[in-house]
XYZ file of N, CA, C and O in Angstrom:
440
model
N -21.619 41.308 121.583
C -21.196 42.712 120.909
C -22.005 43.503 120.018
O -22.756 42.289 119.369
N -22.197 44.092 119.262
C -22.713 44.921 118.470
C -21.872 44.829 117.496
O -20.602 45.570 117.640
N -22.357 45.355 116.172
C -21.880 45.516 114.970
C -20.739 46.584 115.092
O -19.559 46.959 115.230
N -21.093 47.901 115.764
C -20.295 49.004 116.465
C -19.106 48.712 116.769
O -18.135 49.216 117.142
N -19.520 48.082 118.162
C -18.477 48.098 118.970
C -17.023 46.570 118.521
O -16.593 46.737 118.500
N -17.829 45.763 117.789
C -16.713 45.462 116.651
C -16.161 45.940 115.618
O -14.380 45.789 115.586
N -16.208 47.214 114.894
C -15.897 47.734 114.322
C -14.401 48.775 114.939
O -13.832 48.466 115.005
N -15.479 48.807 116.107
C -14.517 50.028 117.289
C -13.262 49.223 118.131
O -12.256 49.452 118.207
N -13.794 47.929 117.902
C -12.603 46.848 118.635
C -11.205 46.997 117.188
O -10.150 46.712 117.451
N -11.621 46.771 116.223
C -11.028 46.456 114.632
C -10.193 47.882 114.553
O -9.071 47.836 113.497
N -11.192 48.879 114.977
C -10.402 49.839 114.865
C -8.890 50.213 115.081
O -9.046 49.857 115.753
N -7.836 51.218 114.075
C -6.993 51.361 114.570
C -6.960 52.480 114.869
O -7.561 53.480 114.952
N -5.970 52.941 116.590
C -5.506 54.156 117.443
C -5.064 55.364 116.488
O -5.292 55.350 115.413
N -6.045 56.408 117.214
C -5.773 57.834 116.882
C -4.663 57.840 116.246
O -4.479 57.910 116.766
N -4.123 58.172 114.939
C -2.674 58.617 114.729
C -2.143 56.933 114.260
O -0.836 57.813 113.750
N -2.611 56.156 114.588
C -1.163 54.629 114.275
C -1.414 54.714 112.779
O -0.749 53.466 112.017
N -2.689 55.259 111.718
C -2.649 54.802 110.197
C -3.670 53.431 110.392
O -4.187 53.023 111.613
N -3.386 52.506 109.477
C -4.048 51.638 108.997
C -3.306 50.370 109.303
O -2.172 49.988 109.296
N -3.959 49.279 109.889
C -3.281 48.247 111.070
C -3.485 47.213 109.835
O -3.437 45.885 110.217
N -4.037 47.137 108.530
C -4.211 45.892 107.857
C -6.327 45.440 107.959
O -6.291 45.832 109.433
N -6.225 44.118 107.414
C -7.675 43.767 108.271
C -7.249 42.645 109.041
O -5.513 42.742 109.585
N -8.363 42.371 110.138
C -8.050 41.480 110.707
C -7.920 40.319 110.812
O -7.717 39.608 109.439
N -7.053 39.522 111.753
C -6.447 38.234 111.782
C -7.382 37.696 110.668
O -6.829 36.789 110.123
N -8.623 37.441 110.767
C -9.507 36.559 110.891
C -10.072 36.343 109.202
O -9.641 35.454 107.744
N -9.691 37.216 108.191
C -9.681 37.774 107.022
C -7.859 37.494 106.525
O -8.353 37.073 105.421
N -7.752 37.359 106.919
C -5.448 36.735 106.867
C -5.882 35.183 106.697
O -5.249 34.428 105.356
N -6.810 35.065 107.419
C -6.724 33.124 107.836
C -7.136 32.989 106.634
O -7.301 31.547 105.519
N -8.464 33.102 105.861
C -9.677 32.879 104.768
C -8.698 33.658 103.232
O -8.912 32.336 102.714
N -7.789 34.056 103.699
C -7.076 34.596 102.074
C -6.309 33.556 102.047
O -5.716 32.716 101.034
N -5.952 32.871 103.530
C -4.784 31.787 103.153
C -5.357 30.746 102.370
O -4.577 29.631 102.215
N -6.470 30.353 103.255
C -7.138 29.070 102.683
C -7.611 29.210 101.359
O -7.642 27.798 100.526
N -8.040 30.008 100.818
C -8.513 30.736 99.469
C -7.654 30.431 98.807
O -7.492 29.340 97.841
N -6.286 30.777 99.091
C -5.039 30.571 98.182
C -4.444 29.255 97.940
O -4.066 28.840 96.921
N -4.108 27.885 99.304
C -3.836 26.749 99.498
C -5.493 26.045 98.997
O -4.373 25.230 97.893
N -6.232 26.601 98.798
C -7.115 25.644 97.709
C -7.393 26.112 96.098
O -7.157 25.356 95.559
N -6.335 26.819 96.373
C -6.701 27.243 94.664
C -5.096 26.645 94.050
O -4.615 26.393 92.796
N -4.231 26.788 95.077
C -3.233 25.709 94.538
C -3.148 24.871 94.645
O -2.220 23.644 93.504
N -3.947 24.132 95.471
C -4.451 22.871 94.753
C -5.134 22.307 94.062
O -4.733 21.099 93.453
N -6.142 22.711 93.732
C -6.541 22.721 91.711
C -6.059 22.841 90.925
O -6.486 21.944 89.903
N -4.652 23.912 91.142
C -4.046 24.227 89.998
C -3.192 22.684 89.857
O -2.453 22.730 88.448
N -2.313 22.902 90.360
C -1.500 21.829 90.546
C -0.451 22.317 89.603
O -0.342 24.045 90.304
N 1.000 21.435 89.803
C 1.948 21.476 89.669
C 2.421 22.531 88.725
O 1.517 22.259 88.052
N 3.150 23.749 88.717
C 3.413 24.286 87.391
C 4.069 23.733 86.142
O 4.587 22.316 86.532
N 4.195 23.681 85.544
C 4.759 22.832 83.669
C 6.302 22.663 84.379
O 7.329 24.197 84.794
N 6.526 21.908 84.148
C 8.042 21.163 84.349
C 8.622 22.226 82.373
O 8.358 22.016 81.613
N 9.877 22.352 82.973
C 10.998 22.521 81.841
C 12.234 22.233 82.325
O 12.483 21.557 83.174
N 12.469 21.952 81.681
C 14.278 21.278 81.011
C 15.165 22.037 81.014
O 14.986 23.242 81.170
N 16.094 21.527 81.815
C 17.630 21.971 82.353
C 18.132 22.556 81.346
O 18.135 22.006 80.188
N 19.018 23.632 80.786
C 19.404 24.414 80.414
C 20.348 22.782 80.580
O 21.208 23.042 81.103
N 21.744 22.805 79.017
C 22.346 22.703 78.533
C 22.933 23.230 77.984
O 23.064 23.725 76.894
N 25.121 23.586 78.571
C 25.702 24.253 78.303
C 26.619 23.423 77.649
O 26.676 24.704 76.503
N 26.250 22.684 76.883
C 26.837 21.771 75.588
C 26.412 20.982 75.079
O 26.850 20.263 74.204
N 25.447 22.357 74.644
C 24.705 21.837 72.909
C 25.068 22.311 72.143
O 26.099 22.874 71.970
N 24.836 21.333 70.846
C 25.574 22.007 70.088
C 25.175 23.149 68.609
O 24.078 23.689 68.868
N 26.298 24.055 68.746
C 26.087 24.674 67.573
C 26.022 24.591 65.678
O 26.465 23.457 65.448
N 25.156 25.332 65.562
C 25.074 24.986 64.324
C 26.197 24.803 63.517
O 27.213 26.086 64.004
N 26.631 24.352 62.066
C 28.066 24.590 61.755
C 27.451 25.947 60.676
O 26.918 25.942 59.389
N 28.709 26.960 60.711
C 28.592 28.133 60.183
C 30.228 28.198 59.237
O 30.677 28.132 60.004
N 29.634 28.090 58.044
C 30.999 28.843 57.322
C 31.758 30.294 57.273
O 30.732 30.542 58.084
N 32.283 29.525 57.368
C 33.186 31.463 57.660
C 33.505 32.380 56.663
O 32.819 33.497 57.303
N 32.778 32.659 56.069
C 32.265 33.118 54.520
C 30.871 33.614 54.536
O 30.969 35.213 54.759
N 29.787 32.618 55.755
C 28.583 33.401 56.141
C 29.257 33.956 57.404
O 28.227 35.269 56.954
N 29.315 33.616 58.107
C 30.066 34.588 59.321
C 30.484 35.851 58.867
O 29.636 36.832 59.410
N 30.987 36.229 58.157
C 32.158 36.851 57.549
C 30.874 38.189 56.575
O 30.620 39.570 57.115
N 29.732 37.108 56.225
C 29.087 38.117 55.710
C 28.072 38.840 56.759
O 27.588 39.988 56.436
N 27.901 37.987 57.449
C 26.973 38.561 58.319
C 27.031 39.771 59.464
O 27.016 40.704 59.003
N 28.341 39.304 59.341
C 29.143 40.835 60.266
C 28.570 41.756 59.151
O 29.032 42.936 60.676
N 29.763 41.346 58.238
C 29.070 42.194 57.572
C 28.168 42.999 57.207
O 27.875 44.813 57.696
N 27.352 42.589 57.015
C 26.256 43.300 57.115
C 25.301 43.854 57.985
O 25.118 44.618 58.651
N 25.660 43.559 59.472
C 25.147 43.781 60.755
C 26.050 45.093 61.046
O 25.207 46.469 61.527
N 27.291 45.357 60.648
C 28.469 46.800 60.732
C 27.710 47.617 59.969
O 27.499 48.392 60.157
N 27.289 47.603 58.654
C 26.721 47.663 57.435
C 25.447 49.166 57.580
O 25.014 50.088 57.311
N 24.235 48.124 58.335
C 23.447 47.876 58.980
C 23.829 49.017 60.401
O 22.929 50.288 60.207
N 23.725 49.110 60.776
C 24.568 50.052 62.179
C 25.219 50.969 61.354
O 24.654 52.443 62.283
N 26.157 51.269 60.175
C 26.423 52.962 60.156
C 25.102 53.121 59.445
O 25.228 54.570 59.461
N 24.139 52.502 58.544
C 23.720 53.544 57.967
C 22.362 53.782 59.320
O 22.177 54.991 58.313
N 22.199 53.299 59.806
C 20.776 53.700 60.454
C 21.879 54.428 61.546
O 20.532 55.929 61.658
N 22.928 54.747 62.013
C 23.374 55.570 62.504
C 23.359 56.918 62.152
O 23.450 57.964 62.152
N 23.621 56.971 60.572
C 24.518 57.396 59.607
C 22.449 58.691 59.480
O 22.183 59.170 59.332
N 21.495 58.002 59.605
C 20.360 58.325 59.420
C 19.807 58.929 60.523
O 18.732 60.276 60.590
N 19.919 58.950 61.707
C 19.381 58.405 63.509
C 20.022 60.182 63.426
O 19.665 61.299 63.691
N 21.905 60.183 62.502
C 22.723 61.862 63.284
C 21.458 62.674 62.223
O 21.669 63.897 62.788
N 21.614 62.367 61.201
C 20.373 63.890 60.110
C 19.277 63.903 60.344
O 19.075 65.278 60.626
N 18.933 63.178 61.077
C 17.424 63.504 61.961
C 18.123 64.818 62.606
O 17.310 65.559 62.879
N 18.661 64.152 63.865
C 18.827 64.717 64.475
C 19.186 66.574 64.347
O 19.083 67.358 64.837
N 20.224 66.500 64.007
C 20.675 67.758 62.945
C 19.307 68.760 62.338
O 19.824 69.659 63.149
N 18.423 68.032 61.556
C 17.624 68.474 61.119
C 16.809 68.750 62.536
O 15.835 70.319 62.623
N 16.046 69.124 63.247
C 15.626 69.011 64.190
C 15.989 69.873 65.226
O 15.756 70.764 65.467
N 17.485 69.878 65.130
C 18.168 71.172 66.293
C 18.187 71.787 65.440
O 18.171 73.209 66.350
N 18.907 71.789 64.056
C 18.286 73.541 63.517
C 17.075 73.784 63.282
O 16.827 74.975 63.664
N 15.766 72.829 62.795
C 14.119 73.396 63.019
C 14.136 73.756 64.735
O 13.203 75.317 64.599
N 14.722 73.991 65.982
C 14.593 74.238 67.638
C 15.098 75.235 67.460
O 14.729 76.279 67.966
N 15.948 75.479 66.335
C 16.882 77.054 66.810
C 16.311 78.021 66.011
O 16.850 78.780 66.315
N 15.838 77.695 64.891
C 15.586 78.764 64.167
C 13.774 78.877 64.761
O 13.530 80.623 65.221
N 13.328 78.254 65.857
C 12.289 78.261 66.636
C 12.245 79.183 67.316
O 11.439 80.032 67.896
N 13.242 79.254 67.495
C 13.671 79.291 69.461
C 14.311 81.605 68.481
O 13.991 82.085 69.328
N 15.250 81.402 67.819
C 15.080 82.808 67.736
C 14.177 83.536 66.987
O 13.848 84.711 67.243
N 13.191 82.729 66.297
C 11.442 83.750 66.041
C 11.231 83.968 67.169
O 10.734 85.317 67.351
N 11.324 82.683 68.309
C 10.755 83.252 69.336
C 11.432 84.491 70.259
O 10.818 85.559 70.825
N 12.571 84.645 69.973
C 13.289 85.610 71.039
C 13.334 87.017 70.104
O 13.328 88.087 70.584
N 13.193 86.951 68.311
C 12.816 88.520 67.313
C 11.750 88.691 68.546
O 10.957 89.549 68.225
N 10.372 87.471 68.682
C 9.286 88.182 68.582
C 8.972 89.132 69.789
O 7.995 89.733 70.445
N 9.511 88.652 71.116
C 10.014 88.850 72.064
C 10.266 90.425 72.354
O 10.280 91.630 73.000
N 11.802 90.733 71.921
C 12.172 92.072 71.339
C 11.719 92.654 70.880
O 11.564 93.709 71.292
N 10.590 92.438 69.771
C 9.593 93.244 69.200
C 8.501 93.996 70.224
O 8.449 94.955 69.759
N 8.343 93.179 70.609
C 7.540 93.646 71.794
C 7.829 94.161 72.561
O 7.338 95.362 73.447
N 9.430 94.083 73.072
C 9.692 94.844 74.198
C 10.046 96.301 73.753
O 10.253 97.093 74.395
N 10.523 96.513 72.567
C 10.353 97.721 71.978
C 9.648 98.932 71.423
O 9.223 99.608 71.445
N 8.265 98.129 71.647
C 7.276 98.448 71.322
C 5.957 98.731 72.350
O 5.553 99.779 72.396
N 7.015 98.100 73.749
C 5.963 99.008 74.669
C 7.183 99.846 75.491
O 7.955 100.579 74.544
């Protein structure tokens, strides 16, 4: 068989779309992957998760302080985010009003 005949034999039928690589290259890819896995060996071992692990002892006062600090930082960040949002909305309103005035001015002149 010539190379053109081989290509024609592996070509997909008209309108059938791509049929994928011929089986020989699939076998070659599988053999390559097996050899790579054999060279690399097994993956790293992981220690199993233990649900009964010990927690650090935290005093009640420190816990209250941590909760208060988290709440205060959340309030502060939310307040600043709302300020920025209001500034952006005001800027957008002014810009749209200016665009509307410019468009109305063009219509009046036309």
